[in-house]
mmCIF file of C-alpha atoms in Angstrom:
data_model
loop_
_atom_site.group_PDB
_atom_site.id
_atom_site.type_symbol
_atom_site.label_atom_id
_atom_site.label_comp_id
_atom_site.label_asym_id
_atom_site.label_seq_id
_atom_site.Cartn_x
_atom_site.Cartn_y
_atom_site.Cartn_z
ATOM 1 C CA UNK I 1103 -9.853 -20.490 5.242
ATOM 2 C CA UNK I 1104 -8.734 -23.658 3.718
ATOM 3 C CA UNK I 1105 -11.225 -27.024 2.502
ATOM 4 C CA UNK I 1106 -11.362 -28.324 6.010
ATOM 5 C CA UNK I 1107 -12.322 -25.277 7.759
ATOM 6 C CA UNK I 1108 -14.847 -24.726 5.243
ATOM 7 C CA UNK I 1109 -16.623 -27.762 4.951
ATOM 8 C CA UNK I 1110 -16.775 -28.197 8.824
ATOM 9 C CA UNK I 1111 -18.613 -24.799 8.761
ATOM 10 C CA UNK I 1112 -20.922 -25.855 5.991
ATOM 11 C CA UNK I 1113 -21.642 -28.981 7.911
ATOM 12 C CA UNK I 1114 -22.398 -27.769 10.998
ATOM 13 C CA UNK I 1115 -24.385 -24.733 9.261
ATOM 14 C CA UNK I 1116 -26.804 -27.078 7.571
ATOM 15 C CA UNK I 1117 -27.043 -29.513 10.900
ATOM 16 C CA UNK I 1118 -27.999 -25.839 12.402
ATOM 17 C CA UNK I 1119 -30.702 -25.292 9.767
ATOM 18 C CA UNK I 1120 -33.703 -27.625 11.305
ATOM 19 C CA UNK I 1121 -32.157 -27.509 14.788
ATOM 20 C CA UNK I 1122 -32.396 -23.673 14.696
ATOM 21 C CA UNK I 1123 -35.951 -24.063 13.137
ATOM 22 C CA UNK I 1124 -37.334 -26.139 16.008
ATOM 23 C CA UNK I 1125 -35.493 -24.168 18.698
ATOM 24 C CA UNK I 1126 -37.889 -21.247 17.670
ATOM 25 C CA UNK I 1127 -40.976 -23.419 17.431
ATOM 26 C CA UNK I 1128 -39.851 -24.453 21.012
ATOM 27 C CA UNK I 1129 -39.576 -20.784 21.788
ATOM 28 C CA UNK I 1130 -42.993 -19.650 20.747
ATOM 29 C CA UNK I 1131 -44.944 -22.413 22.032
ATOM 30 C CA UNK I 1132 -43.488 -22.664 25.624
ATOM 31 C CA UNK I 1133 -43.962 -18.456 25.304
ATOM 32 C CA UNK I 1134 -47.144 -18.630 24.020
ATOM 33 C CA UNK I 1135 -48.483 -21.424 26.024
ATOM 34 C CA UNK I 1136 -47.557 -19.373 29.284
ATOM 35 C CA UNK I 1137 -44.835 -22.268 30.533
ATOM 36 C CA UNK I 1138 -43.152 -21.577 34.121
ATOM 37 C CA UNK I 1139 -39.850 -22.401 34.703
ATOM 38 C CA UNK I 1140 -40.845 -25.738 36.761
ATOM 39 C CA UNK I 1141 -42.695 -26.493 33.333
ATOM 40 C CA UNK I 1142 -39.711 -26.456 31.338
ATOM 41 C CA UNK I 1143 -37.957 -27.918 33.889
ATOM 42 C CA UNK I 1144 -40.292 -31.306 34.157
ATOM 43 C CA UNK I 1145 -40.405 -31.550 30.640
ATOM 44 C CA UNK I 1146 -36.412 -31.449 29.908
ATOM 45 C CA UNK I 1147 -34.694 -33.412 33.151
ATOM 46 C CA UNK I 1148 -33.966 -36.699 32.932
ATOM 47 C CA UNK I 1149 -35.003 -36.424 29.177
ATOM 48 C CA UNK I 1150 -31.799 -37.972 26.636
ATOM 49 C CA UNK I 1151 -33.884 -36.834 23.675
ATOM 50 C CA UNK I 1152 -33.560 -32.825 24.642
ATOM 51 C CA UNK I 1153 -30.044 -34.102 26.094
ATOM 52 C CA UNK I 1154 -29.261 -35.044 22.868
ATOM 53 C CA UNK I 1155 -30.894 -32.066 20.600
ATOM 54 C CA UNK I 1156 -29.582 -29.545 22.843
ATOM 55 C CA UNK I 1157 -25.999 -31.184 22.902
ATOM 56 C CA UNK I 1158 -25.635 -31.299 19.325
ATOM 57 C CA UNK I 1159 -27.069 -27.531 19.057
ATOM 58 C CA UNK I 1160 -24.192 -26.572 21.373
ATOM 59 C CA UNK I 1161 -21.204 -28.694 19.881
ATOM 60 C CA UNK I 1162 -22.691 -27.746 15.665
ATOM 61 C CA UNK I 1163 -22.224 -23.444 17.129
ATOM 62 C CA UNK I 1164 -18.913 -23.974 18.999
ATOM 63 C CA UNK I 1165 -17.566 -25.257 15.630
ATOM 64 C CA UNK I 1166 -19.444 -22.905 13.118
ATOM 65 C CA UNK I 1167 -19.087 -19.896 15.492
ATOM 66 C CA UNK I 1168 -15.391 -20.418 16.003
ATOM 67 C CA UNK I 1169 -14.485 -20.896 12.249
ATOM 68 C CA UNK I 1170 -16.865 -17.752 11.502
ATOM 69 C CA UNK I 1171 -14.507 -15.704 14.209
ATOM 70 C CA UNK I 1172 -11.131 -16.803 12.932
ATOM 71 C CA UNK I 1173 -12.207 -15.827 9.486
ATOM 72 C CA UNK I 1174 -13.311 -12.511 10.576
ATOM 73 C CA UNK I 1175 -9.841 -12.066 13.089
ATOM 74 C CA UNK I 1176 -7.376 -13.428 10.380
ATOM 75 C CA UNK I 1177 -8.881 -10.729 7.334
ATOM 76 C CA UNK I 1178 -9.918 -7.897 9.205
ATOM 77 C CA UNK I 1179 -7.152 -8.212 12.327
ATOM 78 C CA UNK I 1180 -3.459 -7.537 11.847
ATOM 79 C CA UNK I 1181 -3.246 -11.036 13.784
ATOM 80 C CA UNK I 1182 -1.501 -13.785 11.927
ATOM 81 C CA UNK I 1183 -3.443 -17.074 10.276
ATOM 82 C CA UNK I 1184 -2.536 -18.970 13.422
ATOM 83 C CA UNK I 1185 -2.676 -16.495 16.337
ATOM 84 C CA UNK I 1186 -6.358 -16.095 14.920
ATOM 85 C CA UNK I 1187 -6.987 -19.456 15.209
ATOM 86 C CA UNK I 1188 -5.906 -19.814 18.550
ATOM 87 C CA UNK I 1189 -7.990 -17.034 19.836
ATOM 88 C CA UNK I 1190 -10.797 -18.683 17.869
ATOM 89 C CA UNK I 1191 -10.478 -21.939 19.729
ATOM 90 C CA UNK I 1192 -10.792 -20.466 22.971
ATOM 91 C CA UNK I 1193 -13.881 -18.960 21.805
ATOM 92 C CA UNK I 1194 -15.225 -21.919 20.451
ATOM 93 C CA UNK I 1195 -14.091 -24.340 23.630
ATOM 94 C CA UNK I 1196 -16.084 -21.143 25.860
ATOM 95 C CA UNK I 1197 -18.862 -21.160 23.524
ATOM 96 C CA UNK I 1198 -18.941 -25.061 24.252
ATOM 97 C CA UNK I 1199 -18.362 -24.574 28.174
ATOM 98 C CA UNK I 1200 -21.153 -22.284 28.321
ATOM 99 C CA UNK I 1201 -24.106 -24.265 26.296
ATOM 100 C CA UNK I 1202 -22.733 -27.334 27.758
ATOM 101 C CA UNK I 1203 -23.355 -25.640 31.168
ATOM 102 C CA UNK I 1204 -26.881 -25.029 30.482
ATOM 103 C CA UNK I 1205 -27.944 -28.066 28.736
ATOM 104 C CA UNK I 1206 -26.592 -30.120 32.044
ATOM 105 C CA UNK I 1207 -28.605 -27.283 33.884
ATOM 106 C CA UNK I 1208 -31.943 -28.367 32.627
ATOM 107 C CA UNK I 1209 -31.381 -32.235 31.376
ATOM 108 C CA UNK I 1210 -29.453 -33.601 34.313
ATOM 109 C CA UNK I 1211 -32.631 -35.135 36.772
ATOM 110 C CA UNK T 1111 -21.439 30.540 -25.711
ATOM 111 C CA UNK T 1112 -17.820 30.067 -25.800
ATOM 112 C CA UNK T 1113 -15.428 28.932 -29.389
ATOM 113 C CA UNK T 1114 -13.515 27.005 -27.306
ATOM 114 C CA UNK T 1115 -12.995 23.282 -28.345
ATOM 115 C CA UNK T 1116 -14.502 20.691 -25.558
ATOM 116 C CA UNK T 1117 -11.792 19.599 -23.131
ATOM 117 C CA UNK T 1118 -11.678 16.773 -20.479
ATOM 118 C CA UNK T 1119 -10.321 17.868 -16.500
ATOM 119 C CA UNK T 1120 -7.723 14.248 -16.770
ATOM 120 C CA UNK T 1121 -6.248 13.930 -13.630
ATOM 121 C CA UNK T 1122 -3.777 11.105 -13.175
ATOM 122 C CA UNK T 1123 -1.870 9.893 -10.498
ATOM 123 C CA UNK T 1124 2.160 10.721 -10.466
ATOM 124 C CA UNK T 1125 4.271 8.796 -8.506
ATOM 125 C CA UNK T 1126 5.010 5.764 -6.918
ATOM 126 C CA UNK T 1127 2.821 4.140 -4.022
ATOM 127 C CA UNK T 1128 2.934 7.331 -2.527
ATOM 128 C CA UNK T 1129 2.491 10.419 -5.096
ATOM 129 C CA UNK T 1130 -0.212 12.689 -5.840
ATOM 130 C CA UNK T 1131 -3.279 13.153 -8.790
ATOM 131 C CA UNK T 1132 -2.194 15.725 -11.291
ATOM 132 C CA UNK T 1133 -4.291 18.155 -13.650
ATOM 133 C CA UNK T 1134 -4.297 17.892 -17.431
ATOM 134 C CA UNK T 1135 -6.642 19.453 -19.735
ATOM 135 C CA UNK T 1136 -6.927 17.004 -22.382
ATOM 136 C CA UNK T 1137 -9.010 17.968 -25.936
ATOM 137 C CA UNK T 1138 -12.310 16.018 -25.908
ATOM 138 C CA UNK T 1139 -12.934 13.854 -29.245
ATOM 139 C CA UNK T 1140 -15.208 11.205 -30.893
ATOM 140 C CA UNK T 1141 -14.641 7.722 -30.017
ATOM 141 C CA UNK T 1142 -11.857 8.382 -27.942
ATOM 142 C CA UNK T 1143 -10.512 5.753 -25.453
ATOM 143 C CA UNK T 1144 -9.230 6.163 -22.396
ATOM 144 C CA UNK T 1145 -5.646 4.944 -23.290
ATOM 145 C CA UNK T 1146 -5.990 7.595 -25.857
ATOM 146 C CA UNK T 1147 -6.183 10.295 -23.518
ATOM 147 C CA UNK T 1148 -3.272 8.998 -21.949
ATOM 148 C CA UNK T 1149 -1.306 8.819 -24.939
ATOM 149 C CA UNK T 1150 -2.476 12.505 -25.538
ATOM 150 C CA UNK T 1151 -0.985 13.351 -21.866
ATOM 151 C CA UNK T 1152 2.495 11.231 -22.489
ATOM 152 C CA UNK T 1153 2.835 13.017 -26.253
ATOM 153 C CA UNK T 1154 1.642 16.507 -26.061
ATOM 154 C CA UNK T 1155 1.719 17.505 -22.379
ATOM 155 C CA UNK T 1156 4.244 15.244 -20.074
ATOM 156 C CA UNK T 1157 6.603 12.859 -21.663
ATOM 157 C CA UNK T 1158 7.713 11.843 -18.050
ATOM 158 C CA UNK T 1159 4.488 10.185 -17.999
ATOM 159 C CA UNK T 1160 4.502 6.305 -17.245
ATOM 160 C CA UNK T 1161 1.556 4.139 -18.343
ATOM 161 C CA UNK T 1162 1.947 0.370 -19.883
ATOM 162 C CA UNK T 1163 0.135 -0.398 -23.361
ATOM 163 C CA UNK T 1164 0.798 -3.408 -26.224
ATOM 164 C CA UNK T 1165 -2.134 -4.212 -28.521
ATOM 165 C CA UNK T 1166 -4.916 -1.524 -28.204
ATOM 166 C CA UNK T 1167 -7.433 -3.789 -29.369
ATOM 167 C CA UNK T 1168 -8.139 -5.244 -25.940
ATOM 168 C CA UNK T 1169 -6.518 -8.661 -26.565
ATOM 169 C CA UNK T 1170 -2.756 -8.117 -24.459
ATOM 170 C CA UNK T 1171 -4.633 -7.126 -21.176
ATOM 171 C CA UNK T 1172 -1.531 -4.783 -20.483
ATOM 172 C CA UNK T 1173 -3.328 -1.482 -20.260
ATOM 173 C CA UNK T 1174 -5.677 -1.737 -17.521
ATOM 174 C CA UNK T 1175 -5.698 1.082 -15.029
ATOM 175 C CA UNK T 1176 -8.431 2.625 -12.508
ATOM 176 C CA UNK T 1177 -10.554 4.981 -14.385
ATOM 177 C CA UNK T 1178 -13.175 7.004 -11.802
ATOM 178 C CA UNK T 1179 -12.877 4.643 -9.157
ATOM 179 C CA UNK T 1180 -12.944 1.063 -11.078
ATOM 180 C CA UNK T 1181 -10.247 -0.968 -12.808
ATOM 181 C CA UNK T 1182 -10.809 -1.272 -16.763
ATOM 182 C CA UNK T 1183 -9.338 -1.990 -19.735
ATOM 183 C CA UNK T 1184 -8.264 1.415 -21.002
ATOM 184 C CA UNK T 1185 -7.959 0.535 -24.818
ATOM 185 C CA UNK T 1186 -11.417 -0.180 -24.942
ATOM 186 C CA UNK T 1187 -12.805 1.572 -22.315
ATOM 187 C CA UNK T 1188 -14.327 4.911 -24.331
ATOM 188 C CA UNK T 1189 -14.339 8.086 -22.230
ATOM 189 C CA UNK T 1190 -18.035 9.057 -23.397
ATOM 190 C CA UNK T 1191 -18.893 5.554 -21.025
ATOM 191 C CA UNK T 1192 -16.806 6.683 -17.781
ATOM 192 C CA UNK T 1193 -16.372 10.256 -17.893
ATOM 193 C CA UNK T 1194 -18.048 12.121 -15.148
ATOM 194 C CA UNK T 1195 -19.144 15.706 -16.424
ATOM 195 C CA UNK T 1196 -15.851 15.713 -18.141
ATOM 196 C CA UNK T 1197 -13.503 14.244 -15.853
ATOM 197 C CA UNK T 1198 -11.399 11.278 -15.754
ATOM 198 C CA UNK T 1199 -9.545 10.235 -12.414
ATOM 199 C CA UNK T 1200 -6.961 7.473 -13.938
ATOM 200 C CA UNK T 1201 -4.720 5.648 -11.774
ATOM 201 C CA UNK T 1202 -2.388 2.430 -11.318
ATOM 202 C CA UNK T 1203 -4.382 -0.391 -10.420
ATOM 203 C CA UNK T 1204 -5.171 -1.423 -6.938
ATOM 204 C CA UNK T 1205 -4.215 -4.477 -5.158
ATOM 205 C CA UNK T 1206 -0.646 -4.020 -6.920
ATOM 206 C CA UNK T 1207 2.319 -2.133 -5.933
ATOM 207 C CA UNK T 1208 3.049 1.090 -8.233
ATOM 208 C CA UNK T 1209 6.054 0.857 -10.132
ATOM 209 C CA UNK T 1210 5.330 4.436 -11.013
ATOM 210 C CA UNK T 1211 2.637 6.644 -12.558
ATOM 211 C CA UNK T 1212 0.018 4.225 -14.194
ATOM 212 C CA UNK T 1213 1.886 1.162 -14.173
ATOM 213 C CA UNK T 1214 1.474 -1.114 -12.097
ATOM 214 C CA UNK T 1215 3.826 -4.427 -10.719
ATOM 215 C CA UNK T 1216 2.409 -7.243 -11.734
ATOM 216 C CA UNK T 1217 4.389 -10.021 -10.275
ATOM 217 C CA UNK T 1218 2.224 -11.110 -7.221
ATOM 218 C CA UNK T 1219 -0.208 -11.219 -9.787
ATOM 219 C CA UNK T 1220 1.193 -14.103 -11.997
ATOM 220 C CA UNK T 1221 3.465 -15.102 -8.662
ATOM 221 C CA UNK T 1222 -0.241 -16.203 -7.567
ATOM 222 C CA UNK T 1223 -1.327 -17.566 -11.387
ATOM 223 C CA UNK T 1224 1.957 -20.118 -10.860
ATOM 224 C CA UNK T 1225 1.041 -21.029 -6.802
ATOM 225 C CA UNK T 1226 -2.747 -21.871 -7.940
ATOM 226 C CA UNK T 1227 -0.658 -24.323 -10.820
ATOM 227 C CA UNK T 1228 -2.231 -22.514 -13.934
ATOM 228 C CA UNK T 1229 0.562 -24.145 -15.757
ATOM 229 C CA UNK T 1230 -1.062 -26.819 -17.835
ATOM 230 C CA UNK T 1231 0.602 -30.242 -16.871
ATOM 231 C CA UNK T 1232 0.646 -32.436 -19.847
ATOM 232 C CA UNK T 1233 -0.438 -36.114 -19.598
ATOM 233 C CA UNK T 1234 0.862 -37.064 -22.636
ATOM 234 C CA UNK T 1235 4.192 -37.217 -25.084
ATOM 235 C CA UNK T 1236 4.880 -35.557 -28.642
ATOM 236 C CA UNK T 1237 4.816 -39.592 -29.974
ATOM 237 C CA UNK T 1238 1.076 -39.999 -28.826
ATOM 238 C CA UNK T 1239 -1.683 -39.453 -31.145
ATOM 239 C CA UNK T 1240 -3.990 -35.328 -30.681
ATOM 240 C CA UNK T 1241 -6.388 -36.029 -27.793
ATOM 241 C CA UNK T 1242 -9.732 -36.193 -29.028
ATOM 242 C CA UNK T 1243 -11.464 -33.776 -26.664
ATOM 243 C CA UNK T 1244 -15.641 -33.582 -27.213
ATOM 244 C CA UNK T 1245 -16.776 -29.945 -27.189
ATOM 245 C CA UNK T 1246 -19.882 -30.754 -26.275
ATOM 246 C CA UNK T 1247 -18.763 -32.352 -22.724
ATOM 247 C CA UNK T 1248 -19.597 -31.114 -19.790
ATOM 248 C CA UNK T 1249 -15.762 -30.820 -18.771
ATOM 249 C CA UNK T 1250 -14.759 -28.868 -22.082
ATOM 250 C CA UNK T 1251 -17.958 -26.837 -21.834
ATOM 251 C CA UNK T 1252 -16.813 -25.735 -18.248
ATOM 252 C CA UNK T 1253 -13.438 -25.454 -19.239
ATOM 253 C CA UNK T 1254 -14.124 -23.229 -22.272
ATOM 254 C CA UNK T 1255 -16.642 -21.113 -20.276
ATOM 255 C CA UNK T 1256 -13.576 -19.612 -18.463
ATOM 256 C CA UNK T 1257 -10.541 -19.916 -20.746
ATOM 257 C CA UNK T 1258 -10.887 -16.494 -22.509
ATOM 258 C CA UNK T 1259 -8.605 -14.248 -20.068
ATOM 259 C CA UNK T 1260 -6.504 -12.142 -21.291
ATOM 260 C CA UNK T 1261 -4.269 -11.659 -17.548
ATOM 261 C CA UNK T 1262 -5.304 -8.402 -17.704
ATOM 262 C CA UNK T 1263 -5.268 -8.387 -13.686
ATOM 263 C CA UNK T 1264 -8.839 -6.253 -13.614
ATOM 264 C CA UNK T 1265 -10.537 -8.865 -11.293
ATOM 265 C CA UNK T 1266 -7.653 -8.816 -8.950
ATOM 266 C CA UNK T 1267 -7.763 -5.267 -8.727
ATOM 267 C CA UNK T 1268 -11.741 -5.348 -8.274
ATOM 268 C CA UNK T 1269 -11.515 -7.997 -5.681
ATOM 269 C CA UNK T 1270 -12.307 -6.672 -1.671
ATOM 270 C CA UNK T 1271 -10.997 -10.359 -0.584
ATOM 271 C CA UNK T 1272 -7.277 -9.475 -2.594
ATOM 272 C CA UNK T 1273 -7.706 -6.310 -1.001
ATOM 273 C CA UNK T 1274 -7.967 -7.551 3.039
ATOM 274 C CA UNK T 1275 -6.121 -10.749 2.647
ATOM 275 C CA UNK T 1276 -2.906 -10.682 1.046
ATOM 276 C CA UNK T 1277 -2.817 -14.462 0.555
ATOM 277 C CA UNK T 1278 -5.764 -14.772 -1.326
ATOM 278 C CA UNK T 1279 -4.790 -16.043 -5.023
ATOM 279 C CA UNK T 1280 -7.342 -14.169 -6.661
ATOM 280 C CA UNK T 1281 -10.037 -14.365 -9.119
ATOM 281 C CA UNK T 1282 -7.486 -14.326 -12.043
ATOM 282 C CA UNK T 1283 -5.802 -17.552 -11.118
ATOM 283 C CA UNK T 1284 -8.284 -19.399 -9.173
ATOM 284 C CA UNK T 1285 -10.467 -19.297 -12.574
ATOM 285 C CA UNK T 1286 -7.102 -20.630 -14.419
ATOM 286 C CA UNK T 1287 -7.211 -23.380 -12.593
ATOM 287 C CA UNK T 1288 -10.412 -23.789 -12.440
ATOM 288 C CA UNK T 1289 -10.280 -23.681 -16.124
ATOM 289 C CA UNK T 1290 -7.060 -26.516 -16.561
ATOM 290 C CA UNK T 1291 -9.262 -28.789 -13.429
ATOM 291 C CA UNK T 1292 -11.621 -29.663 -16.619
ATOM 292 C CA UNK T 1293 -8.636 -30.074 -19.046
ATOM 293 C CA UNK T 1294 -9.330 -33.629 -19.779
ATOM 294 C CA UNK T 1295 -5.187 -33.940 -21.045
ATOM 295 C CA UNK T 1296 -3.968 -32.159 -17.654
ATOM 296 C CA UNK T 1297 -2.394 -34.198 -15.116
ATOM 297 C CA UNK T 1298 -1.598 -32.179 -12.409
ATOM 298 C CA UNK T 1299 -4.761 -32.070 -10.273
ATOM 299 C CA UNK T 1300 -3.811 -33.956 -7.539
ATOM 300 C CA UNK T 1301 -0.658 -30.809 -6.882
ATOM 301 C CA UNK T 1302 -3.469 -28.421 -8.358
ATOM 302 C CA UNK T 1303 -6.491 -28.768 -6.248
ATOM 303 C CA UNK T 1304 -4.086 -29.077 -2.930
ATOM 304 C CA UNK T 1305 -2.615 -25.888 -4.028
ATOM 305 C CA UNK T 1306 -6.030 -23.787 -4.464
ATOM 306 C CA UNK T 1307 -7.312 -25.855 -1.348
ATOM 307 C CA UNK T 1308 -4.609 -24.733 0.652
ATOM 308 C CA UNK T 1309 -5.212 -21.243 3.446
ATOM 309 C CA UNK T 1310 -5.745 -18.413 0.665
ATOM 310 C CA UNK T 1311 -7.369 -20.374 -1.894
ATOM 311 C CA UNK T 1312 -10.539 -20.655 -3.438
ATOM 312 C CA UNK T 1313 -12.571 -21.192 0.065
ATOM 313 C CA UNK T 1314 -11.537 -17.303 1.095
ATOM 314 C CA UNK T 1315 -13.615 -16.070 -1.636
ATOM 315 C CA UNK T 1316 -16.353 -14.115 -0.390
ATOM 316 C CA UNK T 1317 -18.430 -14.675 -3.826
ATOM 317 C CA UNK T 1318 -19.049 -10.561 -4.218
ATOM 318 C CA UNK T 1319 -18.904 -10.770 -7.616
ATOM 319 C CA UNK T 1320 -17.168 -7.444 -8.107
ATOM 320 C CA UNK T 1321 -14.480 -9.758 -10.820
ATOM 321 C CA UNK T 1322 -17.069 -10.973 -12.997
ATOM 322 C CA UNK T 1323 -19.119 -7.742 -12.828
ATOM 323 C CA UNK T 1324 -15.702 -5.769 -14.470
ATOM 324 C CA UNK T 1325 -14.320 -8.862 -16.576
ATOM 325 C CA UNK T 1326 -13.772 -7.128 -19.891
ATOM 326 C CA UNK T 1327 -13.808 -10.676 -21.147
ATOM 327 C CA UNK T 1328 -17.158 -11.441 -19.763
ATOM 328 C CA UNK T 1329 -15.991 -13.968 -17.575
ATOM 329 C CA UNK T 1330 -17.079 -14.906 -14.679
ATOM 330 C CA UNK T 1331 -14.557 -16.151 -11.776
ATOM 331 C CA UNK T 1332 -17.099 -16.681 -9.206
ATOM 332 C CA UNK T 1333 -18.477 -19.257 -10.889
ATOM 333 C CA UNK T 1334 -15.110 -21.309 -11.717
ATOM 334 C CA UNK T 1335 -14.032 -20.495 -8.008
ATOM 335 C CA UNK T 1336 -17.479 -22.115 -6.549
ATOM 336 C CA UNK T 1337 -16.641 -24.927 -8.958
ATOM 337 C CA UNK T 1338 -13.459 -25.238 -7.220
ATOM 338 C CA UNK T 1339 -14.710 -25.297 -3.998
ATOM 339 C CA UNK T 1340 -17.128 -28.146 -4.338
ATOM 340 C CA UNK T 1341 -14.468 -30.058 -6.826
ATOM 341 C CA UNK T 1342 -12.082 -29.902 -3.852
ATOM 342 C CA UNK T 1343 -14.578 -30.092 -1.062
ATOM 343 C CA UNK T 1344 -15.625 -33.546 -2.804
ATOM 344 C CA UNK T 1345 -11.544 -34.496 -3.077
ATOM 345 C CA UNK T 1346 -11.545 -33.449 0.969
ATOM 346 C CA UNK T 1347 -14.564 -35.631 1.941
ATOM 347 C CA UNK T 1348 -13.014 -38.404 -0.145
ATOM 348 C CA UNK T 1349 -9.848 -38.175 1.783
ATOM 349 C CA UNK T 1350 -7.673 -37.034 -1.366
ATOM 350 C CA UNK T 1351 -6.323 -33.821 -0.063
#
C-alpha cells in the first residue's frame, strides 16, 4: 500500500461511516414498518436524492473494497504488487457494475 | 532428593536456514543471562557454535536472538524471566536469513534503514554557527521520543507485516525516519517522506504493536510510523509527493 491507496481508502471509509449508518436506519424502518416492494419502489423512482445517496454508497465501496482486496491479494497471495492490483480493479469496476445496476433498478422512473 | 546441581534443557538451533535444534545441558546459576548460557555452550560444550555478541550491557544491539518463541536482547534478557520449567529454545532471529547457528544476516535490515533515508541529511556547513534546537518543542520532543535504538533488529524480527511482505521497511527504519522527519537541521524530507511513502512503507503497517511490545529500548515504532503516515498523508493531500 502506498499514501495514495491509503488515503483513498480512509476517505471513502469515513464517507461510508454515516452513509452505512442511515442505510441501516433505512433497513429497520422499511422492515419494521411492513413496506412492500411497490412501497419502496414509489418512494425511490424518479427520486435524485436516493439517486444520489445510493450512487455515492456504491462508487465510496467499489474504491474501499477494491483497495481492501489488493492489500489482502498482494500480502497473503504469491501474486505480484501489480497483478494484485489488476485483479483488484476488476473487482472494484464489478462491485461498481453491480450497485450501479441496482440503484438504476429502483431510482430510474 | 537428588545432589545434583540445577541444569537448564538449552536447545539451540545448528545450521543454516535449514538445520536442526540441538540439546545442551547447561548448569543453572544466579543472574544468569541468556547470552551467558550461550557463551557456556560455545566454551565448555561446542566451540563450533556461532552466535554474534559486542557490549553485553545491552547498548550494541548485536546479540539479539529468539529465546522461547520471541526475539530479545540476550545480554539482558535473564533466563529466570524466559525459561520455561528449565528450558530455553534459542534461535537466529526471524525475518533474516541465517548465516549460521545464532547469527543472523543483517543486511536487508540496514539495506531497508538506508531505502527509508535514516541517513541524517545536513542543512547546514562546518562554517555556520551549532543550531539552537529547543528541547521543549514539539518536533525535538517527538524526535527524542524515538531516537534511543540501538539497531538491534528485535522489532523487525517481531513484526507479522516483515514477515508476509518482504518489501515492508520495517519498524526499525520507519521509526528512524520518523525520528530525522522532526530533525529541525535535516534537509532531506522531501527524498525522505517519498521514500517511506512509496509501496512498502509506512502505510503497510498493520499497527499490531508486536515492535513496541519487545523494544528492549522501550520504544515504540507504531507510534513514529502513524506519525509518518499522517506527516505524509498531509504532504499527499498537499500535492508534495
Amino acid at each position: 500500500m502506498n499514501v495514495g491507496l491509503y488515503v483513498w481508502q480512509r476517505l471513502t471509509a469515513a464517507v461510508m461511516v454515516p452513509l452505512v449508518l442511515l442505510h441501516v436506519i433505512v433497513i429497520f424502518y422499511a422492515t419494521r414498518k411492513g413496506l412492500s416492494a411497490a412501497d419502496i419502489l414509489a418512494r425511490t423512482r424518479g427520486s435524485l436524492a436516493w439517486a444520489a445517496f445510493y450512487g455515492v454508497f456504491v462508487v465510496a465501496v467499489a474504491v474501499h473494497a477494491a483497495i481492501g482486496v489488493r492489500n489482502v491479494l498482494a500480502e497473503w497471495s504469491p501474486l505480484k504488487d501489480r497483478d494484485a492490483g489488476i485483479l483488484a480493479s476488476a473487482f472494484g469496476v464489478l462491485l461498481f457494475l453491480l450497485g450501479a445496476r441496482a440503484v438504476l433498478a429502483v431510482v430510474l422512473p | 532428593m537428588s545432589d545434583s546441581p540445577p541444569e537448564l534443557t538449552v536447545s539451540l538451533w545448528r545450521g543454516a536456514q535449514e538445520g536442526r535444534y540441538e540439546t545442551y545441558k547447561v548448569p543453572l546459576r544466579e543472574n544468569q543471562t541468556v547470552l551467558d548460557v550461550v557463551t557456556f555452550v560455545q566454551r565448555h560444550l561446542d566451540p563450533t557454535l556461532s552466535y554474534r555478541f559486542a557490549c553485553r550491557v545491552g547498548m550494541c544491539g548485536s546479540c539479539a536472538m529468539t529465546v522461547n518463541g520471541r526475539p530479545r536482547w540476550t545480554c539482558r534478557t535473564h533466563v529466570a524471566t524466559v525459561a520455561d520449567g528449565g528450558r530455553l529454545e534459542i534461535g537466529p532471529l526471524a525475518n533474516l536469513p541465517v548465516i549460521k547457528d545464532l547469527a543472523a544476516d543483517l543486511r536487508p535490515f540496514f539495506d531497508k534503514w538506508q531505502q527509508a533515508k535514516g541517513v541524517f541529511a545536513p542543512s547546514q556547513t562546518r562554517e555556520d554557527d551549532v543550531a539552537r534546537v529547543r528541547p521543549d518543542s514539539a518536533a525535538r520532543i517527538a524526535a527524542d521520543a524515538a531516537i534511543e535504538c540501538i539497531n538491534c533488529a528485535i522489532c523487525y524480527a517481531a513484526c507479522d507485516t516483515v514477515r508476509w511482505n518482504s518489501d515492508y521497511l520495517g519498524p526499525a527504519a520507519l521509526n528512524r525516519a520518523w525520528a530525522l522527519v522532526n530533525d529541525e537541521r535535516d534537509a532531506g524530507n522531501p527524498e525522505r517522506l517519498r521514500s517511506v511513502a512509496a509501496s512498502g512503507g509506512c502505510h503497510a503497517c498493520h499497527s499490531h504493536q508486536s515492535c513496541q511490545e519487545l523494544c528492549p529500548q522501550r520504544l515504540n515504532p507504531t507510534a513514529s510510523i502513524a506519525g509518518l503516515k499522517r506527516r505524509t498523508m498531509w504532504a499527499y493531500v498537499k500535492g508534495e509527493l
